[in-house]
Every structure is written in structure tokens, then in C-alpha cells.
Amino acid sequence: VSVLDAVSNLSIPDVLQEEISNNVMLTICSAPASDVPVIVRYLLQTTVPEKCDKILPVLREHLSALAFDDDIGSETVLMDALFTGLRFKDAMKLAILKFYSTAGQMSLVPFDGWVLTMMHHGQANHKKMLKTVVLLAKCGLFPLSFWRDCICPHSQSLKRFFDSFMAIADHLIRDSSERCAKAATSLLIAMFEGFDDLASRQEVVAALVGHCGSSSSVESCEALKSLVFLCTTYEQAMQRFSPFVK
């Protein structure tokens, strides 16, 4: 790990850099969870645009399946490494959008939800990312099970991106497509389950109540069904929000 930190600050010929990156990619599947953030940061910082398509599948496969065993510190550092790498690596963001634009009926993994949300967080221009999210939702790729896998086991390390999850849900539910509205309410349910602090849950419930009053029948119907689900499944937790729901 210390070697990667040192190498990332050196000016290395492209051929040698590619060889190092290839070797580093081979180690990600066997590296201890605590070392993975450094590996991810190195790959995102040093990869040339032409190689982004090669690194993306490796990150998708291994990061989604990585077990941190309640090591919240390492997981938070990993999320920070992903976010920082994407924020300053336009080529990787373009490669991600290109990958998802041709996704078709593929199955998504938690990594996909993370990076799409991170691409929204702190960015001025969200149009391309939101367009891609709508495309995936219309393909039926955002069921409740996906959002649960994406958020619930990782809620502490994803808390800083709460507002971006909310913004994505808001954008989806205002689309005229029933699948988009369903994807949005599934996201909000998973957020209620994963971000279980009072303030976060209150924001989710308030958003659903607001959507219930929409003039769009699709939007209001899906929001109402989600509120009914939360009230029946989490009756005790929802009691404190009864003034909003009544």
C-alpha cells in the first residue's frame, strides 16, 4: 500500500504505468479490505482515458462483493476514494455513462448505485447522469431489492450522499413513466430502512407525503402505496411521523 502511494506521485512512462496498473488490478480481489481504498484511489488517479473501459468492470465486480465485516472506517475511506476519483476523472465518468447507456437488461450491482449517486453529488451538471438513471429505471433495473443491497449494508459510509439519493428519487418520480415512479419509491423505501436516524426518516416520509399530493396519478399512486407499505411494515417507527401522514 505504501508503495502505491509513492508510485502515484511519480512521473512514470505510459508503458510502465500500464503494466503497474494491470498488476494492481490483479491484486484487488485478494487484498485485505483495509487496503482496497488505496488500490481504488491509485487506479482512478493513474488510469489513462483509453483504459477506463478496462478498469470499470473490475471495480464493479469486486467492490460490490467486498465484505468489510463492520469495518465502517475502511468502507468510508473506500467511498471517499471512489467519489474523489470520479470527481476529478472525467474520462471515467464518460466511460460509466457509456457503459450504462448500453446496459440493456443486465443486472445491476451495488457499485452501480454508488457511482451514479456520487456523480450527482457536488456536481454542477447532472443532465447526462440523470438521463442515464431514467434509462435504467425504464428498463426495470431499479427494484427495491437493488436499492436495499446498495444502501442498507452501507448506510453509514453513504450518509454524506443522502441528499443526492433524495434528488435522484425526486427526479425519477416526476417522470411520466410508471417504472420510474416505482424505482423512485423503491429508493425512498430503502433509504427509510437504511438511514434509520430520525432526521433522515422524517425527510423521506415528508417527500412521500408531498408526492401523494401530485397532480400526476402515477406519482401520487406510487407514493401512496409506499406510505402504506411503510406504515404496515414499520408501524412503530412510523408512529412518530403520524402528523405528516394523517
PDB file of C-alpha atoms in Angstrom:
ATOM      1  CA  VAL A   1       0.000   0.000   0.000  1.00  0.00           C
ATOM      2  CA  SER A   2       2.782   2.447   0.884  1.00  0.00           C
ATOM      3  CA  VAL A   3       4.467   1.619  -2.444  1.00  0.00           C
ATOM      4  CA  LEU A   4       1.306   2.552  -4.367  1.00  0.00           C
ATOM      5  CA  ASP A   5       1.087   5.846  -2.509  1.00  0.00           C
ATOM      6  CA  ALA A   6       4.662   6.619  -3.508  1.00  0.00           C
ATOM      7  CA  VAL A   7       4.316   5.475  -7.126  1.00  0.00           C
ATOM      8  CA  SER A   8       1.154   7.518  -7.665  1.00  0.00           C
ATOM      9  CA  ASN A   9       3.177  10.708  -7.112  1.00  0.00           C
ATOM     10  CA  LEU A  10       5.863   9.809  -9.650  1.00  0.00           C
ATOM     11  CA  SER A  11       6.045  10.579 -13.342  1.00  0.00           C
ATOM     12  CA  ILE A  12       6.182   7.157 -14.999  1.00  0.00           C
ATOM     13  CA  PRO A  13       6.310   6.264 -18.721  1.00  0.00           C
ATOM     14  CA  ASP A  14       2.930   5.179 -20.071  1.00  0.00           C
ATOM     15  CA  VAL A  15       4.049   1.642 -20.885  1.00  0.00           C
ATOM     16  CA  LEU A  16       5.356   1.061 -17.369  1.00  0.00           C
ATOM     17  CA  GLN A  17       2.294   2.752 -15.866  1.00  0.00           C
ATOM     18  CA  GLU A  18       0.007   0.382 -17.757  1.00  0.00           C
ATOM     19  CA  GLU A  19       1.981  -2.625 -16.540  1.00  0.00           C
ATOM     20  CA  ILE A  20       1.750  -1.441 -12.931  1.00  0.00           C
ATOM     21  CA  SER A  21      -2.000  -0.801 -13.258  1.00  0.00           C
ATOM     22  CA  ASN A  22      -2.562  -4.268 -14.715  1.00  0.00           C
ATOM     23  CA  ASN A  23      -0.711  -5.861 -11.816  1.00  0.00           C
ATOM     24  CA  VAL A  24      -2.598  -3.747  -9.286  1.00  0.00           C
ATOM     25  CA  MET A  25      -5.933  -4.803 -10.782  1.00  0.00           C
ATOM     26  CA  LEU A  26      -4.976  -8.425 -10.227  1.00  0.00           C
ATOM     27  CA  THR A  27      -4.479  -7.783  -6.514  1.00  0.00           C
ATOM     28  CA  ILE A  28      -7.839  -6.157  -5.793  1.00  0.00           C
ATOM     29  CA  CYS A  29      -9.706  -9.458  -5.440  1.00  0.00           C
ATOM     30  CA  SER A  30      -7.270 -10.856  -2.854  1.00  0.00           C
ATOM     31  CA  ALA A  31      -6.277  -7.683  -0.998  1.00  0.00           C
ATOM     32  CA  PRO A  32      -7.475  -7.094   2.590  1.00  0.00           C
ATOM     33  CA  ALA A  33     -10.496  -4.816   2.745  1.00  0.00           C
ATOM     34  CA  SER A  34      -8.456  -2.162   4.534  1.00  0.00           C
ATOM     35  CA  ASP A  35      -6.048  -1.954   1.547  1.00  0.00           C
ATOM     36  CA  VAL A  36      -8.719  -1.720  -1.154  1.00  0.00           C
ATOM     37  CA  PRO A  37      -9.343   2.060  -0.821  1.00  0.00           C
ATOM     38  CA  VAL A  38      -5.678   2.741  -1.625  1.00  0.00           C
ATOM     39  CA  ILE A  39      -5.840   0.421  -4.642  1.00  0.00           C
ATOM     40  CA  VAL A  40      -9.022   2.070  -5.916  1.00  0.00           C
ATOM     41  CA  ARG A  41      -7.585   5.550  -5.440  1.00  0.00           C
ATOM     42  CA  TYR A  42      -4.437   4.572  -7.327  1.00  0.00           C
ATOM     43  CA  LEU A  43      -6.343   3.052 -10.248  1.00  0.00           C
ATOM     44  CA  LEU A  44      -8.655   6.046 -10.615  1.00  0.00           C
ATOM     45  CA  GLN A  45      -5.845   8.588 -10.309  1.00  0.00           C
ATOM     46  CA  THR A  46      -3.417   6.991 -12.733  1.00  0.00           C
ATOM     47  CA  THR A  47      -5.583   5.381 -15.405  1.00  0.00           C
ATOM     48  CA  VAL A  48      -5.395   6.939 -18.851  1.00  0.00           C
ATOM     49  CA  PRO A  49      -8.715   7.594 -20.638  1.00  0.00           C
ATOM     50  CA  GLU A  50      -8.191   4.707 -23.054  1.00  0.00           C
ATOM     51  CA  LYS A  51      -8.086   2.202 -20.173  1.00  0.00           C
ATOM     52  CA  CYS A  52     -11.182   3.325 -18.235  1.00  0.00           C
ATOM     53  CA  ASP A  53     -13.352   0.738 -20.017  1.00  0.00           C
ATOM     54  CA  LYS A  54     -10.995  -1.961 -18.756  1.00  0.00           C
ATOM     55  CA  ILE A  55     -10.949  -0.886 -15.117  1.00  0.00           C
ATOM     56  CA  LEU A  56     -14.689  -0.293 -14.710  1.00  0.00           C
ATOM     57  CA  PRO A  57     -15.743  -3.994 -14.896  1.00  0.00           C
ATOM     58  CA  VAL A  58     -13.066  -4.917 -12.355  1.00  0.00           C
ATOM     59  CA  LEU A  59     -14.309  -2.328  -9.877  1.00  0.00           C
ATOM     60  CA  ARG A  60     -17.950  -3.316 -10.458  1.00  0.00           C
ATOM     61  CA  GLU A  61     -17.312  -6.973  -9.787  1.00  0.00           C
ATOM     62  CA  HIS A  62     -15.052  -6.807  -6.772  1.00  0.00           C
ATOM     63  CA  LEU A  63     -16.196  -3.739  -4.837  1.00  0.00           C
ATOM     64  CA  SER A  64     -19.847  -4.808  -4.766  1.00  0.00           C
ATOM     65  CA  ALA A  65     -18.889  -8.177  -3.286  1.00  0.00           C
ATOM     66  CA  LEU A  66     -16.327  -6.830  -0.845  1.00  0.00           C
ATOM     67  CA  ALA A  67     -17.048  -7.649   2.797  1.00  0.00           C
ATOM     68  CA  PHE A  68     -15.859  -5.088   5.344  1.00  0.00           C
ATOM     69  CA  ASP A  69     -17.126  -7.044   8.354  1.00  0.00           C
ATOM     70  CA  ASP A  70     -18.363  -3.926  10.183  1.00  0.00           C
ATOM     71  CA  ASP A  71     -15.127  -2.061   9.437  1.00  0.00           C
ATOM     72  CA  ILE A  72     -17.006   1.186   8.803  1.00  0.00           C
ATOM     73  CA  GLY A  73     -13.781   3.179   8.742  1.00  0.00           C
ATOM     74  CA  SER A  74     -12.312   1.297   5.768  1.00  0.00           C
ATOM     75  CA  GLU A  75     -15.636   1.299   3.950  1.00  0.00           C
ATOM     76  CA  THR A  76     -15.991   5.065   4.399  1.00  0.00           C
ATOM     77  CA  VAL A  77     -12.467   5.590   3.070  1.00  0.00           C
ATOM     78  CA  LEU A  78     -13.371   3.435   0.064  1.00  0.00           C
ATOM     79  CA  MET A  79     -16.444   5.547  -0.690  1.00  0.00           C
ATOM     80  CA  ASP A  80     -14.335   8.685  -0.371  1.00  0.00           C
ATOM     81  CA  ALA A  81     -11.742   7.226  -2.760  1.00  0.00           C
ATOM     82  CA  LEU A  82     -14.461   6.407  -5.301  1.00  0.00           C
ATOM     83  CA  PHE A  83     -16.058   9.830  -5.014  1.00  0.00           C
ATOM     84  CA  THR A  84     -12.778  11.737  -5.279  1.00  0.00           C
ATOM     85  CA  GLY A  85     -11.593   9.616  -8.201  1.00  0.00           C
ATOM     86  CA  LEU A  86     -14.827  10.178 -10.115  1.00  0.00           C
ATOM     87  CA  ARG A  87     -14.947  13.865  -9.299  1.00  0.00           C
ATOM     88  CA  PHE A  88     -11.579  14.543 -10.896  1.00  0.00           C
ATOM     89  CA  LYS A  89     -11.640  11.875 -13.607  1.00  0.00           C
ATOM     90  CA  ASP A  90     -13.948  12.978 -16.408  1.00  0.00           C
ATOM     91  CA  ALA A  91     -12.840  10.077 -18.597  1.00  0.00           C
ATOM     92  CA  MET A  92     -14.081   7.561 -16.021  1.00  0.00           C
ATOM     93  CA  LYS A  93     -17.417   9.348 -15.722  1.00  0.00           C
ATOM     94  CA  LEU A  94     -17.818   9.219 -19.509  1.00  0.00           C
ATOM     95  CA  ALA A  95     -16.905   5.517 -19.515  1.00  0.00           C
ATOM     96  CA  ILE A  96     -19.527   4.840 -16.816  1.00  0.00           C
ATOM     97  CA  LEU A  97     -22.268   6.674 -18.715  1.00  0.00           C
ATOM     98  CA  LYS A  98     -21.323   4.862 -21.912  1.00  0.00           C
ATOM     99  CA  PHE A  99     -21.409   1.510 -20.120  1.00  0.00           C
ATOM    100  CA  TYR A 100     -24.878   2.081 -18.668  1.00  0.00           C
ATOM    101  CA  SER A 101     -26.275   3.524 -21.898  1.00  0.00           C
ATOM    102  CA  THR A 102     -25.834   0.083 -23.462  1.00  0.00           C
ATOM    103  CA  ALA A 103     -26.726  -1.880 -20.328  1.00  0.00           C
ATOM    104  CA  GLY A 104     -29.979  -3.300 -21.713  1.00  0.00           C
ATOM    105  CA  GLN A 105     -31.339  -5.995 -19.409  1.00  0.00           C
ATOM    106  CA  MET A 106     -28.183  -6.557 -17.383  1.00  0.00           C
ATOM    107  CA  SER A 107     -28.388  -6.972 -13.618  1.00  0.00           C
ATOM    108  CA  LEU A 108     -27.097  -4.055 -11.616  1.00  0.00           C
ATOM    109  CA  VAL A 109     -24.865  -4.380  -8.553  1.00  0.00           C
ATOM    110  CA  PRO A 110     -24.467  -2.035  -5.544  1.00  0.00           C
ATOM    111  CA  PHE A 111     -21.429  -0.378  -7.149  1.00  0.00           C
ATOM    112  CA  ASP A 112     -23.713   0.956  -9.879  1.00  0.00           C
ATOM    113  CA  GLY A 113     -25.944   2.753  -7.412  1.00  0.00           C
ATOM    114  CA  TRP A 114     -22.942   4.176  -5.582  1.00  0.00           C
ATOM    115  CA  VAL A 115     -21.189   5.663  -8.596  1.00  0.00           C
ATOM    116  CA  LEU A 116     -24.336   7.097 -10.162  1.00  0.00           C
ATOM    117  CA  THR A 117     -25.175   8.830  -6.889  1.00  0.00           C
ATOM    118  CA  MET A 118     -21.603  10.051  -6.463  1.00  0.00           C
ATOM    119  CA  MET A 119     -21.685  11.505  -9.966  1.00  0.00           C
ATOM    120  CA  HIS A 120     -24.638  13.617  -8.835  1.00  0.00           C
ATOM    121  CA  HIS A 121     -23.090  14.687  -5.527  1.00  0.00           C
ATOM    122  CA  GLY A 122     -21.317  18.044  -5.691  1.00  0.00           C
ATOM    123  CA  GLN A 123     -21.501  18.241  -9.487  1.00  0.00           C
ATOM    124  CA  ALA A 124     -22.943  21.232 -11.330  1.00  0.00           C
ATOM    125  CA  ASN A 125     -24.192  19.407 -14.426  1.00  0.00           C
ATOM    126  CA  HIS A 126     -26.355  16.355 -13.713  1.00  0.00           C
ATOM    127  CA  LYS A 127     -28.228  16.110 -17.006  1.00  0.00           C
ATOM    128  CA  LYS A 128     -26.325  13.207 -18.553  1.00  0.00           C
ATOM    129  CA  MET A 129     -26.268  11.234 -15.309  1.00  0.00           C
ATOM    130  CA  LEU A 130     -29.988  11.738 -14.659  1.00  0.00           C
ATOM    131  CA  LYS A 131     -30.779  10.808 -18.255  1.00  0.00           C
ATOM    132  CA  THR A 132     -28.886   7.547 -17.722  1.00  0.00           C
ATOM    133  CA  VAL A 133     -30.720   6.883 -14.437  1.00  0.00           C
ATOM    134  CA  VAL A 134     -34.083   7.343 -16.174  1.00  0.00           C
ATOM    135  CA  LEU A 135     -32.986   4.969 -18.946  1.00  0.00           C
ATOM    136  CA  LEU A 136     -32.046   2.274 -16.423  1.00  0.00           C
ATOM    137  CA  ALA A 137     -35.289   2.780 -14.500  1.00  0.00           C
ATOM    138  CA  LYS A 138     -37.357   2.390 -17.649  1.00  0.00           C
ATOM    139  CA  CYS A 139     -35.560  -0.910 -18.260  1.00  0.00           C
ATOM    140  CA  GLY A 140     -36.817  -2.085 -14.857  1.00  0.00           C
ATOM    141  CA  LEU A 141     -33.326  -2.270 -13.350  1.00  0.00           C
ATOM    142  CA  PHE A 142     -34.076  -0.464 -10.067  1.00  0.00           C
ATOM    143  CA  PRO A 143     -36.249  -2.848  -7.981  1.00  0.00           C
ATOM    144  CA  LEU A 144     -36.450  -2.493  -4.211  1.00  0.00           C
ATOM    145  CA  SER A 145     -34.008  -5.382  -3.767  1.00  0.00           C
ATOM    146  CA  PHE A 146     -31.341  -3.468  -5.702  1.00  0.00           C
ATOM    147  CA  TRP A 147     -31.678  -0.305  -3.611  1.00  0.00           C
ATOM    148  CA  ARG A 148     -31.658  -2.336  -0.403  1.00  0.00           C
ATOM    149  CA  ASP A 149     -28.404  -4.049  -1.405  1.00  0.00           C
ATOM    150  CA  CYS A 150     -26.958  -0.703  -2.445  1.00  0.00           C
ATOM    151  CA  ILE A 151     -27.863   1.269   0.696  1.00  0.00           C
ATOM    152  CA  CYS A 152     -28.794  -0.796   3.749  1.00  0.00           C
ATOM    153  CA  PRO A 153     -25.487  -2.616   4.476  1.00  0.00           C
ATOM    154  CA  HIS A 154     -23.510   0.548   3.671  1.00  0.00           C
ATOM    155  CA  SER A 155     -25.686   3.329   5.069  1.00  0.00           C
ATOM    156  CA  GLN A 156     -23.087   4.760   7.438  1.00  0.00           C
ATOM    157  CA  SER A 157     -20.462   5.178   4.751  1.00  0.00           C
ATOM    158  CA  LEU A 158     -23.046   6.537   2.275  1.00  0.00           C
ATOM    159  CA  LYS A 159     -24.654   9.061   4.651  1.00  0.00           C
ATOM    160  CA  ARG A 160     -22.855  12.015   3.055  1.00  0.00           C
ATOM    161  CA  PHE A 161     -24.637  11.217  -0.218  1.00  0.00           C
ATOM    162  CA  PHE A 162     -28.137  11.231   1.323  1.00  0.00           C
ATOM    163  CA  ASP A 163     -29.159  14.442  -0.458  1.00  0.00           C
ATOM    164  CA  SER A 164     -28.108  13.026  -3.822  1.00  0.00           C
ATOM    165  CA  PHE A 165     -30.150   9.863  -3.268  1.00  0.00           C
ATOM    166  CA  MET A 166     -33.110  12.122  -2.475  1.00  0.00           C
ATOM    167  CA  ALA A 167     -32.533  14.185  -5.610  1.00  0.00           C
ATOM    168  CA  ILE A 168     -32.408  11.069  -7.799  1.00  0.00           C
ATOM    169  CA  ALA A 169     -35.651   9.785  -6.279  1.00  0.00           C
ATOM    170  CA  ASP A 170     -37.311  13.160  -6.834  1.00  0.00           C
ATOM    171  CA  HIS A 171     -36.216  13.250 -10.472  1.00  0.00           C
ATOM    172  CA  LEU A 172     -37.411   9.716 -11.153  1.00  0.00           C
ATOM    173  CA  ILE A 173     -40.826  10.049  -9.539  1.00  0.00           C
ATOM    174  CA  ARG A 174     -41.621  13.171 -11.557  1.00  0.00           C
ATOM    175  CA  ASP A 175     -41.116  11.250 -14.796  1.00  0.00           C
ATOM    176  CA  SER A 176     -44.316  10.163 -16.535  1.00  0.00           C
ATOM    177  CA  SER A 177     -43.180   6.524 -16.612  1.00  0.00           C
ATOM    178  CA  GLU A 178     -44.680   4.118 -14.097  1.00  0.00           C
ATOM    179  CA  ARG A 179     -41.387   2.232 -13.925  1.00  0.00           C
ATOM    180  CA  CYS A 180     -39.529   5.435 -13.000  1.00  0.00           C
ATOM    181  CA  ALA A 181     -42.047   6.235 -10.275  1.00  0.00           C
ATOM    182  CA  LYS A 182     -41.736   2.694  -8.939  1.00  0.00           C
ATOM    183  CA  ALA A 183     -37.938   2.951  -8.981  1.00  0.00           C
ATOM    184  CA  ALA A 184     -38.138   6.238  -7.077  1.00  0.00           C
ATOM    185  CA  THR A 185     -40.409   4.930  -4.337  1.00  0.00           C
ATOM    186  CA  SER A 186     -38.316   1.783  -4.040  1.00  0.00           C
ATOM    187  CA  LEU A 187     -35.298   4.032  -3.473  1.00  0.00           C
ATOM    188  CA  LEU A 188     -37.163   6.025  -0.823  1.00  0.00           C
ATOM    189  CA  ILE A 189     -38.237   2.845   0.992  1.00  0.00           C
ATOM    190  CA  ALA A 190     -34.642   1.578   1.019  1.00  0.00           C
ATOM    191  CA  MET A 191     -33.498   4.968   2.325  1.00  0.00           C
ATOM    192  CA  PHE A 192     -36.052   4.796   5.145  1.00  0.00           C
ATOM    193  CA  GLU A 193     -34.765   1.320   6.035  1.00  0.00           C
ATOM    194  CA  GLY A 194     -31.062   2.116   5.698  1.00  0.00           C
ATOM    195  CA  PHE A 195     -30.768   5.669   7.007  1.00  0.00           C
ATOM    196  CA  ASP A 196     -32.632   5.000  10.236  1.00  0.00           C
ATOM    197  CA  ASP A 197     -31.899   8.229  12.106  1.00  0.00           C
ATOM    198  CA  LEU A 198     -34.916  10.406  12.856  1.00  0.00           C
ATOM    199  CA  ALA A 199     -33.977  13.325  10.601  1.00  0.00           C
ATOM    200  CA  SER A 200     -33.383  11.145   7.546  1.00  0.00           C
ATOM    201  CA  ARG A 201     -36.568   9.165   8.000  1.00  0.00           C
ATOM    202  CA  GLN A 202     -38.580  12.339   8.500  1.00  0.00           C
ATOM    203  CA  GLU A 203     -37.229  13.719   5.214  1.00  0.00           C
ATOM    204  CA  VAL A 204     -38.166  10.522   3.365  1.00  0.00           C
ATOM    205  CA  VAL A 205     -41.694  10.472   4.804  1.00  0.00           C
ATOM    206  CA  ALA A 206     -42.188  14.167   4.078  1.00  0.00           C
ATOM    207  CA  ALA A 207     -41.121  13.610   0.460  1.00  0.00           C
ATOM    208  CA  LEU A 208     -43.582  10.748   0.023  1.00  0.00           C
ATOM    209  CA  VAL A 209     -46.410  12.795   1.554  1.00  0.00           C
ATOM    210  CA  GLY A 210     -45.596  15.624  -0.824  1.00  0.00           C
ATOM    211  CA  HIS A 211     -45.685  13.317  -3.831  1.00  0.00           C
ATOM    212  CA  CYS A 212     -49.074  11.984  -2.705  1.00  0.00           C
ATOM    213  CA  GLY A 213     -50.484  15.428  -3.462  1.00  0.00           C
ATOM    214  CA  SER A 214     -49.152  15.495  -7.005  1.00  0.00           C
ATOM    215  CA  SER A 215     -51.490  16.079  -9.938  1.00  0.00           C
ATOM    216  CA  SER A 216     -49.805  13.111 -11.644  1.00  0.00           C
ATOM    217  CA  SER A 217     -51.773   9.959 -10.905  1.00  0.00           C
ATOM    218  CA  VAL A 218     -48.683   7.790 -11.419  1.00  0.00           C
ATOM    219  CA  GLU A 219     -46.625   9.839  -8.965  1.00  0.00           C
ATOM    220  CA  SER A 220     -49.331  10.117  -6.310  1.00  0.00           C
ATOM    221  CA  CYS A 221     -50.373   6.459  -6.566  1.00  0.00           C
ATOM    222  CA  GLU A 222     -46.838   5.082  -6.162  1.00  0.00           C
ATOM    223  CA  ALA A 223     -46.116   7.457  -3.281  1.00  0.00           C
ATOM    224  CA  LEU A 224     -49.315   6.442  -1.501  1.00  0.00           C
ATOM    225  CA  LYS A 225     -48.573   2.733  -1.945  1.00  0.00           C
ATOM    226  CA  SER A 226     -45.112   3.295  -0.477  1.00  0.00           C
ATOM    227  CA  LEU A 227     -46.521   5.124   2.538  1.00  0.00           C
ATOM    228  CA  VAL A 228     -48.979   2.284   3.143  1.00  0.00           C
ATOM    229  CA  PHE A 229     -46.099  -0.190   2.913  1.00  0.00           C
ATOM    230  CA  LEU A 230     -44.023   1.744   5.449  1.00  0.00           C
ATOM    231  CA  CYS A 231     -46.981   2.170   7.817  1.00  0.00           C
ATOM    232  CA  THR A 232     -47.818  -1.532   7.778  1.00  0.00           C
ATOM    233  CA  THR A 233     -44.239  -2.832   7.807  1.00  0.00           C
ATOM    234  CA  TYR A 234     -42.715  -0.342  10.243  1.00  0.00           C
ATOM    235  CA  GLU A 235     -45.771   0.581  12.284  1.00  0.00           C
ATOM    236  CA  GLN A 236     -43.892   1.550  15.441  1.00  0.00           C
ATOM    237  CA  ALA A 237     -41.246   3.608  13.615  1.00  0.00           C
ATOM    238  CA  MET A 238     -43.912   5.398  11.564  1.00  0.00           C
ATOM    239  CA  GLN A 239     -45.998   6.413  14.608  1.00  0.00           C
ATOM    240  CA  ARG A 240     -43.760   9.387  15.288  1.00  0.00           C
ATOM    241  CA  PHE A 241     -44.496  10.658  11.790  1.00  0.00           C
ATOM    242  CA  SER A 242     -48.272  10.364  12.113  1.00  0.00           C
ATOM    243  CA  PRO A 243     -48.797  14.168  11.948  1.00  0.00           C
ATOM    244  CA  PHE A 244     -47.316  14.096   8.436  1.00  0.00           C
ATOM    245  CA  VAL A 245     -49.288  11.107   7.235  1.00  0.00           C
ATOM    246  CA  LYS A 246     -52.771  11.917   8.575  1.00  0.00           C
TER     247      LYS A 246
END
